[in-house]
Coordinates of C-alpha atoms in Angstrom, one line a residue:
X1 CA -4.7 17.6 31.3
X2 CA -4.7 14.0 32.9
X3 CA -3.8 11.2 29.9
X4 CA -6.5 9.0 29.1
X5 CA -3.8 6.2 28.1
X6 CA -0.4 5.8 29.5
X7 CA 2.4 3.9 28.4
X8 CA 5.7 3.2 30.4
X9 CA 8.8 1.7 29.6
X10 CA 7.1 -0.9 27.4
X11 CA 9.1 -3.9 26.1
X12 CA 8.2 -6.6 23.5
X13 CA 10.5 -9.5 22.9
X14 CA 10.4 -12.4 20.3
X15 CA 12.4 -15.5 20.6
X16 CA 13.4 -16.3 17.0
X17 CA 15.6 -19.0 16.3
X18 CA 17.1 -18.9 19.5
X19 CA 18.1 -15.2 18.9
X20 CA 16.3 -12.5 21.1
X21 CA 14.6 -9.7 19.2
X22 CA 13.8 -6.6 20.9
X23 CA 10.7 -5.6 18.8
X24 CA 9.9 -2.8 21.1
X25 CA 12.4 -1.5 23.5
X26 CA 11.5 0.7 26.6
X27 CA 8.8 3.3 24.8
X28 CA 6.9 5.6 27.0
X29 CA 4.6 8.1 25.7
X30 CA 0.8 9.3 27.0
X31 CA -2.1 10.2 24.9
X32 CA -4.8 12.9 26.4
X33 CA -8.7 12.6 25.7
X34 CA -9.7 14.0 22.4
X35 CA -5.9 14.1 21.1
X36 CA -4.7 12.4 18.1
X37 CA -1.3 10.8 18.2
X38 CA 0.4 9.7 15.1
X39 CA 2.9 6.7 15.2
X40 CA 5.1 6.5 11.9
X41 CA 8.0 4.2 11.1
X42 CA 8.8 1.3 8.2
X43 CA 7.8 -2.2 8.5
X44 CA 9.1 -3.8 11.5
X45 CA 9.6 -0.4 13.6
X46 CA 7.4 -1.6 16.1
X47 CA 4.3 0.7 15.5
X48 CA 1.8 -2.1 15.3
X49 CA 3.0 -4.3 17.9
X50 CA 2.7 -1.1 20.2
X51 CA -0.9 -0.9 19.5
X52 CA -1.5 -4.6 19.8
X53 CA -0.2 -4.7 23.1
X54 CA -2.7 -2.1 24.4
X55 CA -5.3 -4.6 23.3
X56 CA -3.2 -7.4 25.1
X57 CA -3.2 -9.0 21.4
X58 CA 0.7 -9.4 20.6
X59 CA 1.0 -12.8 18.8
X60 CA 2.9 -15.5 20.0
X61 CA 6.1 -16.0 20.1
X62 CA 6.0 -12.4 21.0
X63 CA 6.0 -11.4 24.8
X64 CA 5.5 -8.3 26.7
X65 CA 8.7 -8.3 29.0
X66 CA 8.3 -5.2 30.9
X67 CA 6.2 -1.9 31.4
X68 CA 2.7 -0.5 32.3
X69 CA -0.2 0.7 30.2
X70 CA -2.3 2.6 32.5
X71 CA -5.9 3.5 31.2
X72 CA -7.7 6.3 33.0
X73 CA -11.6 6.2 32.9
X74 CA -14.4 7.4 35.2
X75 CA -11.7 8.6 37.6
X76 CA -10.3 5.0 37.9
X77 CA -7.0 4.0 36.4
X78 CA -6.0 0.3 35.7
X79 CA -2.9 -1.2 34.6
X80 CA -4.2 -3.1 31.3
X81 CA -0.8 -5.5 31.4
X82 CA -2.0 -6.9 35.1
X83 CA -5.5 -7.7 34.1
X84 CA -6.5 -11.5 33.6
X85 CA -7.7 -12.5 30.5
X86 CA -11.2 -12.6 31.6
X87 CA -11.4 -8.9 32.5
X88 CA -9.4 -7.3 29.7
X89 CA -12.2 -8.4 27.3
X90 CA -14.4 -5.8 29.4
X91 CA -11.8 -3.1 28.2
X92 CA -11.1 -4.5 24.6
X93 CA -13.9 -3.3 22.0
X94 CA -15.7 -1.5 24.4
X95 CA -13.4 1.1 25.7
X96 CA -10.5 0.8 23.6
X97 CA -11.3 -0.1 20.0
X98 CA -9.2 -1.2 17.0
X99 CA -9.4 -0.7 13.2
X100 CA -6.9 -3.1 11.5
X101 CA -5.1 -2.6 8.4
X102 CA -6.7 -5.3 6.3
X103 CA -10.5 -5.0 6.3
X104 CA -10.9 -8.1 4.2
X105 CA -9.0 -10.6 6.5
X106 CA -10.5 -8.7 9.8
X107 CA -14.3 -9.4 8.4
X108 CA -15.8 -13.2 8.4
X109 CA -16.2 -13.7 4.9
X110 CA -19.4 -16.0 5.8
X111 CA -21.6 -13.5 8.0
X112 CA -23.1 -10.4 6.6
X113 CA -21.4 -6.9 7.8
X114 CA -24.5 -6.0 9.9
X115 CA -24.7 -9.1 12.1
X116 CA -20.8 -8.8 12.6
X117 CA -21.3 -5.1 14.1
X118 CA -24.5 -6.4 15.9
X119 CA -22.9 -9.3 17.3
X120 CA -20.4 -6.8 19.2
X121 CA -23.1 -4.3 20.1
X122 CA -25.1 -7.2 21.8
X123 CA -22.1 -8.4 23.6
X124 CA -20.9 -5.2 25.1
X125 CA -24.1 -3.0 25.4
X126 CA -26.7 -5.9 26.3
X127 CA -29.0 -4.7 23.5
X128 CA -31.8 -6.8 22.1
X129 CA -31.5 -8.2 18.5
X130 CA -33.8 -5.5 17.1
X131 CA -32.2 -2.8 18.8
X132 CA -28.6 -4.0 18.0
X133 CA -29.8 -3.8 14.5
X134 CA -31.2 -0.3 14.5
X135 CA -28.0 0.9 16.2
X136 CA -25.8 -0.7 13.6
X137 CA -27.7 1.1 10.8
X138 CA -27.5 4.4 12.6
X139 CA -23.6 3.5 13.0
X140 CA -23.7 2.9 9.0
X141 CA -25.7 6.6 8.4
X142 CA -22.9 7.9 10.7
X143 CA -19.9 6.4 8.3
X144 CA -21.9 7.6 5.5
X145 CA -22.8 4.5 3.8
X146 CA -25.0 5.1 0.7
X147 CA -27.5 2.3 1.4
X148 CA -27.2 1.1 5.2
X149 CA -30.0 -1.6 5.0
X150 CA -28.1 -3.1 1.8
X151 CA -24.8 -2.8 3.5
X152 CA -26.2 -4.5 6.5
X153 CA -27.3 -7.3 4.4
X154 CA -24.2 -7.7 2.2
X155 CA -21.2 -9.8 2.8
X156 CA -17.7 -8.4 2.7
X157 CA -16.9 -9.8 -0.6
X158 CA -19.9 -7.6 -1.9
X159 CA -18.5 -4.3 -1.0
X160 CA -15.4 -2.2 -2.2
X161 CA -12.4 -1.7 -0.2
X162 CA -13.5 1.8 1.1
X163 CA -16.6 0.4 1.9
X164 CA -15.2 -2.6 4.0
X165 CA -13.3 0.0 5.7
X166 CA -16.1 2.0 6.8
X167 CA -17.8 -1.2 8.0
X168 CA -14.4 -1.5 10.2
X169 CA -14.8 2.1 11.0
X170 CA -18.5 1.5 12.4
X171 CA -17.5 -1.7 14.1
X172 CA -14.9 0.0 16.0
X173 CA -17.3 3.0 16.8
X174 CA -20.1 0.7 18.0
X175 CA -19.7 0.7 21.7
X176 CA -18.8 4.5 21.9
X177 CA -14.7 3.7 22.9
X178 CA -12.8 6.5 24.6
X179 CA -9.6 5.1 22.7
X180 CA -9.7 4.6 18.7
X181 CA -6.6 2.7 17.8
X182 CA -6.4 3.0 13.7
X183 CA -3.8 0.7 12.3
X184 CA -2.9 1.8 8.7
X185 CA -6.6 2.3 8.0
X186 CA -6.1 3.8 4.6
X187 CA -2.8 2.1 3.2
X188 CA -4.7 0.1 0.4
X189 CA -7.2 2.9 -0.4
X190 CA -6.8 5.2 -3.4
X191 CA -6.4 9.0 -2.4
X192 CA -10.0 10.0 -3.0
X193 CA -11.4 7.4 -0.7
X194 CA -8.4 7.8 1.8
X195 CA -9.6 11.4 1.9
X196 CA -13.0 10.6 2.6
X197 CA -12.0 8.1 5.5
X198 CA -9.6 10.6 6.9
X199 CA -12.3 13.3 7.0
X200 CA -14.7 10.8 8.5
X201 CA -12.2 9.8 11.4
X202 CA -12.0 13.6 12.4
X203 CA -15.7 14.1 12.1
X204 CA -16.2 11.0 14.7
X205 CA -13.3 11.8 16.8
X206 CA -14.9 15.2 17.4
X207 CA -18.4 13.9 17.6
X208 CA -17.5 11.2 20.5
X209 CA -14.5 13.0 21.9
X210 CA -12.3 9.9 21.7
X211 CA -8.4 9.7 21.9
X212 CA -6.9 8.4 18.7
X213 CA -4.0 6.6 17.9
X214 CA -3.2 6.7 14.2
X215 CA -0.4 4.3 12.8
X216 CA 0.8 4.8 9.2
X217 CA 4.2 4.7 7.4
X218 CA 3.0 7.7 5.3
X219 CA 4.0 11.0 6.8
X220 CA 1.8 12.7 4.3
X221 CA -1.4 11.2 5.8
X222 CA -0.3 11.8 9.3
X223 CA 0.4 15.3 8.7
X224 CA -3.2 15.8 7.9
X225 CA -5.0 14.2 11.0
X226 CA -2.4 14.3 14.2
X227 CA -2.0 16.6 16.8
X228 CA 1.5 14.8 17.8
X229 CA 3.7 12.7 15.8
X230 CA 5.9 9.9 17.2
X231 CA 8.7 8.6 14.9
X232 CA 9.6 4.9 15.6
X233 CA 12.9 3.2 14.3
X234 CA 14.0 -0.6 15.2
X235 CA 11.3 -0.5 18.5
X236 CA 12.6 2.9 19.6
X237 CA 10.8 6.4 19.7
X238 CA 13.5 8.4 17.8
X239 CA 11.8 11.8 17.9
X240 CA 8.5 13.1 18.7
X241 CA 6.7 16.3 18.7
X242 CA 4.0 18.8 16.8
X243 CA 3.5 18.2 13.3
X244 CA 5.3 21.3 12.3
X245 CA 8.2 20.5 14.3
X246 CA 8.8 17.3 12.6
X247 CA 7.9 18.5 9.1
X248 CA 9.7 21.7 9.2
X249 CA 12.8 20.9 11.4
X250 CA 13.5 17.1 11.7
X251 CA 16.2 16.6 14.0
X252 CA 16.6 12.5 13.4
X253 CA 18.4 11.6 10.2
X254 CA 15.8 8.6 10.1
X255 CA 12.8 11.3 10.1
X256 CA 14.5 13.3 7.4
X257 CA 14.8 10.0 5.4
X258 CA 11.3 9.2 5.8
X259 CA 10.1 12.6 4.6
X260 CA 12.3 12.8 1.3
X261 CA 11.7 8.9 0.5
X262 CA 8.1 9.9 -1.1
X263 CA 8.2 11.0 -4.8
X264 CA 7.6 14.8 -4.8
X265 CA 4.9 16.2 -6.9
X266 CA 6.3 19.6 -7.8
X267 CA 9.8 18.0 -9.1
X268 CA 11.2 15.4 -11.5
X269 CA 14.2 13.4 -10.1
X270 CA 16.6 10.8 -11.6
X271 CA 16.6 9.0 -8.3
X272 CA 14.4 8.7 -5.0
X273 CA 16.7 9.2 -1.7
X274 CA 16.5 6.2 0.7
X275 CA 16.9 5.9 4.3
X276 CA 20.5 4.5 3.7
X277 CA 21.4 7.9 2.3
X278 CA 20.8 9.6 5.3
X279 CA 22.0 7.2 8.1
X280 CA 23.5 3.7 8.6
X281 CA 24.0 1.3 11.5
X282 CA 27.5 0.4 12.7
X283 CA 27.9 -2.1 15.4
X284 CA 24.2 -1.6 16.6
X285 CA 24.6 2.1 16.8
X286 CA 22.8 4.8 14.4
X287 CA 25.4 6.9 12.5
X288 CA 24.3 10.0 10.6
X289 CA 25.4 10.3 6.8
X290 CA 26.6 13.9 6.7
X291 CA 27.3 13.1 3.0
X292 CA 24.1 13.8 1.6
X293 CA 23.6 17.4 1.9
X294 CA 21.0 19.5 0.1
X295 CA 23.1 20.3 -3.0
X296 CA 23.0 16.5 -3.8
X297 CA 19.5 16.6 -3.8
X298 CA 19.4 19.5 -6.0
X299 CA 21.7 17.8 -8.4
X300 CA 19.3 14.8 -8.6
X301 CA 16.6 16.9 -9.9
X302 CA 15.6 16.9 -13.7
X303 CA 14.9 20.3 -15.1
X304 CA 11.8 20.9 -17.3
X305 CA 14.2 21.1 -20.2
X306 CA 15.6 17.9 -19.9
X307 CA 12.0 16.3 -19.4
X308 CA 10.7 18.1 -22.5
X309 CA 13.6 16.9 -24.5
X310 CA 13.2 13.1 -23.4
X311 CA 9.2 13.4 -24.1
X312 CA 10.1 14.5 -27.6
X313 CA 12.5 11.7 -28.1
X314 CA 10.2 9.1 -27.1
X315 CA 7.2 10.5 -29.5
X316 CA 9.6 9.7 -32.5
X317 CA 9.9 6.1 -31.5
X318 CA 7.5 3.5 -33.1
X319 CA 4.7 2.4 -30.9
X320 CA 5.6 -1.1 -29.6
X321 CA 1.8 -1.8 -28.1
X322 CA -1.3 -0.3 -29.7
X323 CA -4.5 -0.9 -28.1
X324 CA -7.7 -0.2 -30.2
X325 CA -11.5 0.2 -28.8
X326 CA -10.5 -2.4 -26.2
X327 CA -14.0 -3.2 -24.3
X328 CA -13.9 -5.8 -21.0
X329 CA -17.6 -6.6 -19.8
X330 CA -18.2 -8.6 -16.3
X331 CA -21.7 -9.9 -15.4
X332 CA -22.5 -8.6 -12.1
X333 CA -26.1 -10.6 -11.7
X334 CA -27.6 -13.4 -13.4
X335 CA -31.2 -14.5 -14.0
X336 CA -32.6 -17.9 -12.6
X337 CA -31.8 -19.5 -16.1
X338 CA -28.3 -18.1 -15.9
X339 CA -28.8 -15.4 -18.3
X340 CA -26.6 -12.0 -17.7
X341 CA -29.3 -9.6 -16.4
X342 CA -26.8 -6.9 -15.1
X343 CA -23.4 -6.2 -16.9
X344 CA -20.4 -4.1 -15.6
X345 CA -18.5 -2.5 -18.2
X346 CA -14.9 -2.5 -16.4
X347 CA -13.0 -1.5 -19.7
X348 CA -15.1 0.7 -22.1
X349 CA -13.9 1.4 -25.5
X350 CA -10.1 2.3 -24.6
X351 CA -7.5 3.1 -27.2
X352 CA -3.8 3.9 -26.4
X353 CA -0.5 3.4 -27.5
X354 CA 3.0 2.7 -25.6
X355 CA 6.0 3.4 -27.3
X356 CA 9.7 1.6 -27.2
X357 CA 11.3 2.5 -23.9
X358 CA 8.5 4.6 -22.5
X359 CA 6.7 4.3 -19.1
X360 CA 3.1 4.9 -19.6
X361 CA 1.5 5.5 -16.2
X362 CA -2.4 4.1 -15.5
X363 CA -3.6 6.1 -12.5
X364 CA -7.2 6.3 -11.2
X365 CA -9.7 5.0 -8.1
X366 CA -10.3 1.6 -7.2
X367 CA -12.5 0.1 -9.8
X368 CA -11.8 2.5 -12.6
X369 CA -10.9 -0.3 -14.8
X370 CA -6.7 0.1 -14.8
X371 CA -5.6 -3.2 -13.6
X372 CA -8.6 -4.9 -15.9
X373 CA -7.1 -2.9 -18.9
X374 CA -3.6 -4.2 -17.7
X375 CA -4.6 -7.8 -17.4
X376 CA -6.5 -7.6 -20.5
X377 CA -3.7 -6.5 -22.4
X378 CA -2.0 -9.8 -21.4
X379 CA -4.9 -11.8 -22.1
X380 CA -5.1 -12.9 -18.4
X381 CA -8.7 -11.4 -18.8
X382 CA -10.4 -12.0 -22.0
X383 CA -11.6 -8.7 -23.7
X384 CA -15.1 -9.0 -25.6
X385 CA -14.2 -6.5 -28.3
X386 CA -11.4 -4.5 -29.6
X387 CA -7.6 -4.8 -31.0
X388 CA -4.3 -5.5 -29.1
X389 CA -1.2 -5.4 -31.3
X390 CA 2.1 -6.0 -30.0
X391 CA 5.4 -5.6 -32.2
X392 CA 3.1 -6.2 -35.3
X393 CA 1.1 -9.1 -34.0
X394 CA -2.6 -8.9 -33.4
X395 CA -2.6 -10.7 -29.8
X396 CA -6.5 -11.0 -30.1
X397 CA -5.9 -13.1 -33.0
X398 CA -3.7 -15.5 -31.7
X399 CA -4.4 -19.3 -30.5
X400 CA -3.4 -19.8 -26.8
X401 CA -0.6 -22.2 -28.1
X402 CA 0.9 -19.2 -30.6
X403 CA 0.0 -16.6 -27.4
X404 CA 2.3 -18.5 -25.2
X405 CA 5.1 -17.8 -27.3
X406 CA 4.5 -14.2 -27.0
X407 CA 4.4 -14.2 -23.2
X408 CA 8.1 -14.2 -23.1
X409 CA 8.1 -10.7 -24.1
X410 CA 5.2 -9.2 -22.2
X411 CA 5.3 -9.9 -18.3
X412 CA 3.6 -8.6 -15.4
X413 CA 4.5 -8.0 -11.7
X414 CA 1.8 -8.2 -9.5
X415 CA 0.4 -6.4 -6.5
X416 CA 1.0 -8.6 -3.7
X417 CA 4.5 -10.0 -3.2
X418 CA 3.4 -12.3 -0.7
X419 CA 0.7 -14.2 -2.9
X420 CA 3.0 -14.0 -6.1
X421 CA 5.4 -16.4 -4.8
X422 CA 4.9 -20.1 -4.4
X423 CA 5.6 -20.6 -0.5
X424 CA 6.8 -24.2 -1.1
X425 CA 9.6 -23.4 -3.8
X426 CA 12.9 -21.9 -3.0
X427 CA 13.6 -18.4 -4.7
X428 CA 16.1 -19.7 -6.8
X429 CA 13.5 -22.4 -8.2
X430 CA 10.9 -19.9 -8.6
X431 CA 13.2 -17.6 -10.6
X432 CA 14.4 -20.7 -12.8
X433 CA 10.9 -22.2 -13.4
X434 CA 9.8 -19.4 -16.2
X435 CA 13.1 -20.3 -17.9
X436 CA 12.4 -24.0 -17.9
X437 CA 9.0 -23.6 -19.2
X438 CA 10.2 -21.6 -22.1
X439 CA 13.0 -23.8 -22.8
X440 CA 15.5 -21.3 -22.1
X441 CA 19.2 -22.0 -21.9
X442 CA 20.9 -25.3 -22.1
X443 CA 20.6 -26.8 -18.6
X444 CA 19.7 -26.2 -15.0
X445 CA 23.2 -25.2 -14.2
X446 CA 23.2 -22.3 -16.6
X447 CA 19.6 -21.5 -15.5
X448 CA 20.8 -21.3 -12.0
X449 CA 23.6 -19.0 -13.1
X450 CA 21.3 -16.7 -14.6
X451 CA 19.1 -16.7 -11.4
X452 CA 22.0 -15.7 -9.1
X453 CA 22.8 -12.9 -11.8
X454 CA 19.4 -11.5 -11.7
X455 CA 19.2 -11.5 -7.9
X456 CA 22.7 -9.6 -7.9
X457 CA 20.9 -7.2 -10.0
X458 CA 18.1 -6.6 -7.9
X459 CA 20.1 -5.9 -5.0
X460 CA 19.3 -9.6 -3.4
X461 CA 22.6 -11.3 -2.0
X462 CA 23.3 -14.6 -3.9
X463 CA 22.6 -16.9 -0.6
X464 CA 18.7 -16.0 -1.1
X465 CA 18.9 -18.8 -3.9
X466 CA 18.1 -21.4 -1.3
X467 CA 15.8 -19.6 1.0
X468 CA 12.0 -19.9 1.1
X469 CA 9.7 -16.7 0.3
X470 CA 8.7 -16.4 4.1
X471 CA 12.1 -15.9 5.3
X472 CA 11.9 -12.4 3.6
X473 CA 10.3 -9.0 3.9
X474 CA 7.6 -7.6 1.6
X475 CA 10.2 -5.5 -0.3
X476 CA 12.8 -8.4 -0.8
X477 CA 10.1 -10.5 -2.0
X478 CA 9.0 -7.7 -4.6
X479 CA 12.8 -7.8 -5.7
X480 CA 12.7 -11.7 -6.2
X481 CA 9.4 -11.0 -8.3
X482 CA 11.0 -8.7 -10.3
X483 CA 14.1 -10.9 -10.8
X484 CA 11.4 -13.7 -11.8
X485 CA 10.0 -11.4 -14.5
X486 CA 13.4 -10.6 -15.9
X487 CA 14.6 -14.4 -16.0
X488 CA 12.5 -14.1 -19.5
X489 CA 14.4 -11.2 -20.9
X490 CA 11.0 -9.4 -21.6
X491 CA 10.7 -6.4 -23.6
X492 CA 7.5 -5.0 -22.1
X493 CA 6.1 -5.3 -18.5
X494 CA 3.1 -4.4 -16.7
X495 CA 3.7 -3.2 -13.0
X496 CA 0.1 -3.7 -11.4
X497 CA 0.1 -1.7 -8.2
X498 CA 3.9 -3.3 -7.5
X499 CA 4.7 -0.8 -4.8
X500 CA 1.4 -0.1 -3.1
X501 CA 1.8 -2.7 -0.5
X502 CA 5.4 -1.3 0.5
X503 CA 6.2 1.6 3.1
X504 CA 7.8 4.8 1.7
X505 CA 11.4 3.9 2.1
X506 CA 10.9 0.6 0.5
X507 CA 8.9 1.6 -2.0
X508 CA 11.9 4.3 -2.9
X509 CA 14.1 1.4 -3.3
X510 CA 11.8 -0.6 -5.6
X511 CA 11.1 2.5 -7.7
X512 CA 14.8 3.4 -8.0
X513 CA 15.3 -0.3 -9.0
X514 CA 12.5 -0.2 -11.8
X515 CA 14.1 3.0 -13.2
X516 CA 17.7 1.4 -13.4
X517 CA 16.6 -1.9 -14.8
X518 CA 14.2 0.0 -17.7
X519 CA 17.6 1.9 -18.8
X520 CA 19.8 -1.2 -18.6
X521 CA 17.6 -3.6 -20.3
X522 CA 15.7 -1.0 -22.6
X523 CA 12.6 -1.9 -21.1
X524 CA 8.9 -0.4 -21.6
X525 CA 6.7 -0.5 -18.9
X526 CA 2.9 0.3 -18.3
X527 CA 2.9 1.5 -14.5
X528 CA -0.8 1.0 -12.6
X529 CA -1.4 2.7 -9.3
X530 CA -3.8 4.6 -7.5
X531 CA -0.8 6.8 -6.1
X532 CA -0.4 9.9 -8.4
X533 CA 3.1 10.8 -7.1
X534 CA 4.2 7.5 -7.7
X535 CA 2.7 7.5 -11.3
X536 CA 4.1 10.9 -12.0
X537 CA 7.7 10.1 -10.7
X538 CA 7.8 6.6 -13.1
X539 CA 5.7 8.0 -16.1
X540 CA 6.6 9.7 -19.4
X541 CA 3.0 9.9 -20.1
X542 CA -0.3 9.3 -18.1
X543 CA -3.6 7.9 -18.4
X544 CA -6.4 8.8 -15.9
X545 CA -9.3 6.1 -15.8
X546 CA -12.5 6.9 -14.5
X547 CA -15.6 4.4 -14.9
X548 CA -13.8 2.0 -17.4
X549 CA -13.0 5.3 -19.6
X550 CA -9.9 7.6 -20.3
X551 CA -10.6 10.8 -18.6
X552 CA -7.4 12.2 -20.2
X553 CA -3.9 11.3 -21.6
X554 CA -0.9 13.2 -22.0
X555 CA 2.5 14.0 -20.5
X556 CA 2.3 13.3 -16.8
X557 CA 4.0 16.5 -15.7
X558 CA 1.2 18.3 -18.1
X559 CA -2.0 16.5 -16.6
X560 CA -0.6 17.1 -12.9
X561 CA 0.1 21.0 -13.4
X562 CA -2.7 21.7 -16.1
X563 CA -5.5 18.7 -15.6
X564 CA -8.3 19.1 -18.0
X565 CA -11.2 17.3 -16.7
X566 CA -12.9 17.8 -13.3
X567 CA -12.4 14.0 -12.6
X568 CA -8.4 14.7 -12.6
X569 CA -8.8 18.2 -10.7
X570 CA -10.5 16.1 -7.9
X571 CA -8.0 13.3 -7.9
X572 CA -5.1 15.7 -7.6
X573 CA -6.9 17.7 -4.9
X574 CA -7.3 14.5 -2.6
X575 CA -3.4 14.0 -2.2
X576 CA -2.5 14.4 1.2
X577 CA -0.5 18.0 1.3
X578 CA 0.5 18.1 4.8
X579 CA 4.3 17.9 4.3
X580 CA 5.8 21.4 3.4
X581 CA 7.5 21.5 0.1
X582 CA 10.5 22.9 1.5
X583 CA 12.3 20.9 4.2
X584 CA 15.1 22.0 6.4
X585 CA 17.8 19.4 5.6
X586 CA 20.5 20.5 7.9

């Protein structure tokens, strides 16, 4: 079969601070009509840049240094890299389309969703305004939107994450492209929405006979959808093959590391493997670490008897936090005179407790109320009813001044490490700032020493102290955020989706760090996530939330192995299971 798209010896370079970075280094691959090729790798591996180069959208100072991108259509072939800017627009969006990772930043916030898609249709297909509107409504039906007319008139901020992603898919499909590039289209979505999006993309691919490039860092997701998989590391393709070959007999140590970084659902582990356990770089050459065989993996596993003993020990401890009949409401719609006429019960009569040294996991779909509950406990959102008791203090009864003193002991790690740090403050000052506000330690000299000590604790070099947040990766920023939280010596931490924006290998590093810090500092966590495998790894007990209510609460292993509610069963069934449980680690 003749490939519809062929990439030959593609190289993309960046000139960063007078240092040449080979972001993509002489890669070659092809994709056939109707085929799905999955590209996997960590952040910075070059997978998204490869996709952007096909669309000729590589951001400066990046430059495509060499290579060809041959697109074949209607018995004609053209090198997309040789076309002038005016001509590439005839292919971009019409013949080759792309679904970007973050729909909220990809959609124009001041235009309705329908008008944005209709604009692309009118530009490429030369339809009238009414015909473009009808075509858009048919696309919304294709992507199974609940109310196409309402979605057409809605602005992006009025839709959920899953609905925004469906709008992006409809936009990408609007001109019936021959090649669809999906760049991390399900990363920020919970498992049930993710399952629906993957199913939808498969259906649309078959319906329109598209070739698809699916980019992700999650091997479990790519296993569900890809016909062939490319594994990228440091700008190069280190392994490629059919899913069965990649998952059952991975040849490259990097591939083995990616496969085993994800928390297993059928076994508890003391520590997750990370990429450095399998390979390292020496003088720019990859060297396999042969000292990490299967028996080390086995010794790292926790037996059912150990888990049961630990759980019973926790149950004998007193509760650090107790929440009784907590309610949080949001006004969705107001009358002309400003009176509420539609109220959403975000947290609806929730009661739970967290014992000293315990990790309580909160899991559920987007919009179920788990983040709202976490923020309400810290009174970042004010509840309308209920009691929150922390170490014998009724937090709802405290004045703002009195509660400020309690905030030292109750901290939160937010979801997005990029927006959690002030870009104008150095890392050292960001960690010292909470200590100054709460008047901890004698002077700035002592505070700076404490900040440097904390940077070392979270695995960051001391020279990070005088650098700015933009100089660090997402995983490094999250470590800095954790150091900032620890600067106040808290007793209780709410971890709000703190690893959902990280790729699997960095996620494993941060989860290991949180477990280590919990034991070292005797911390108590509420761990919030939509990823059930991550929650199960971290948690002693688990709370499953749905529509603001608790569906079920109990030991994490018990809920996963023997779910009581239909909702929990659906949540577990939606987890991608494409990776075999037993891998051939040689």
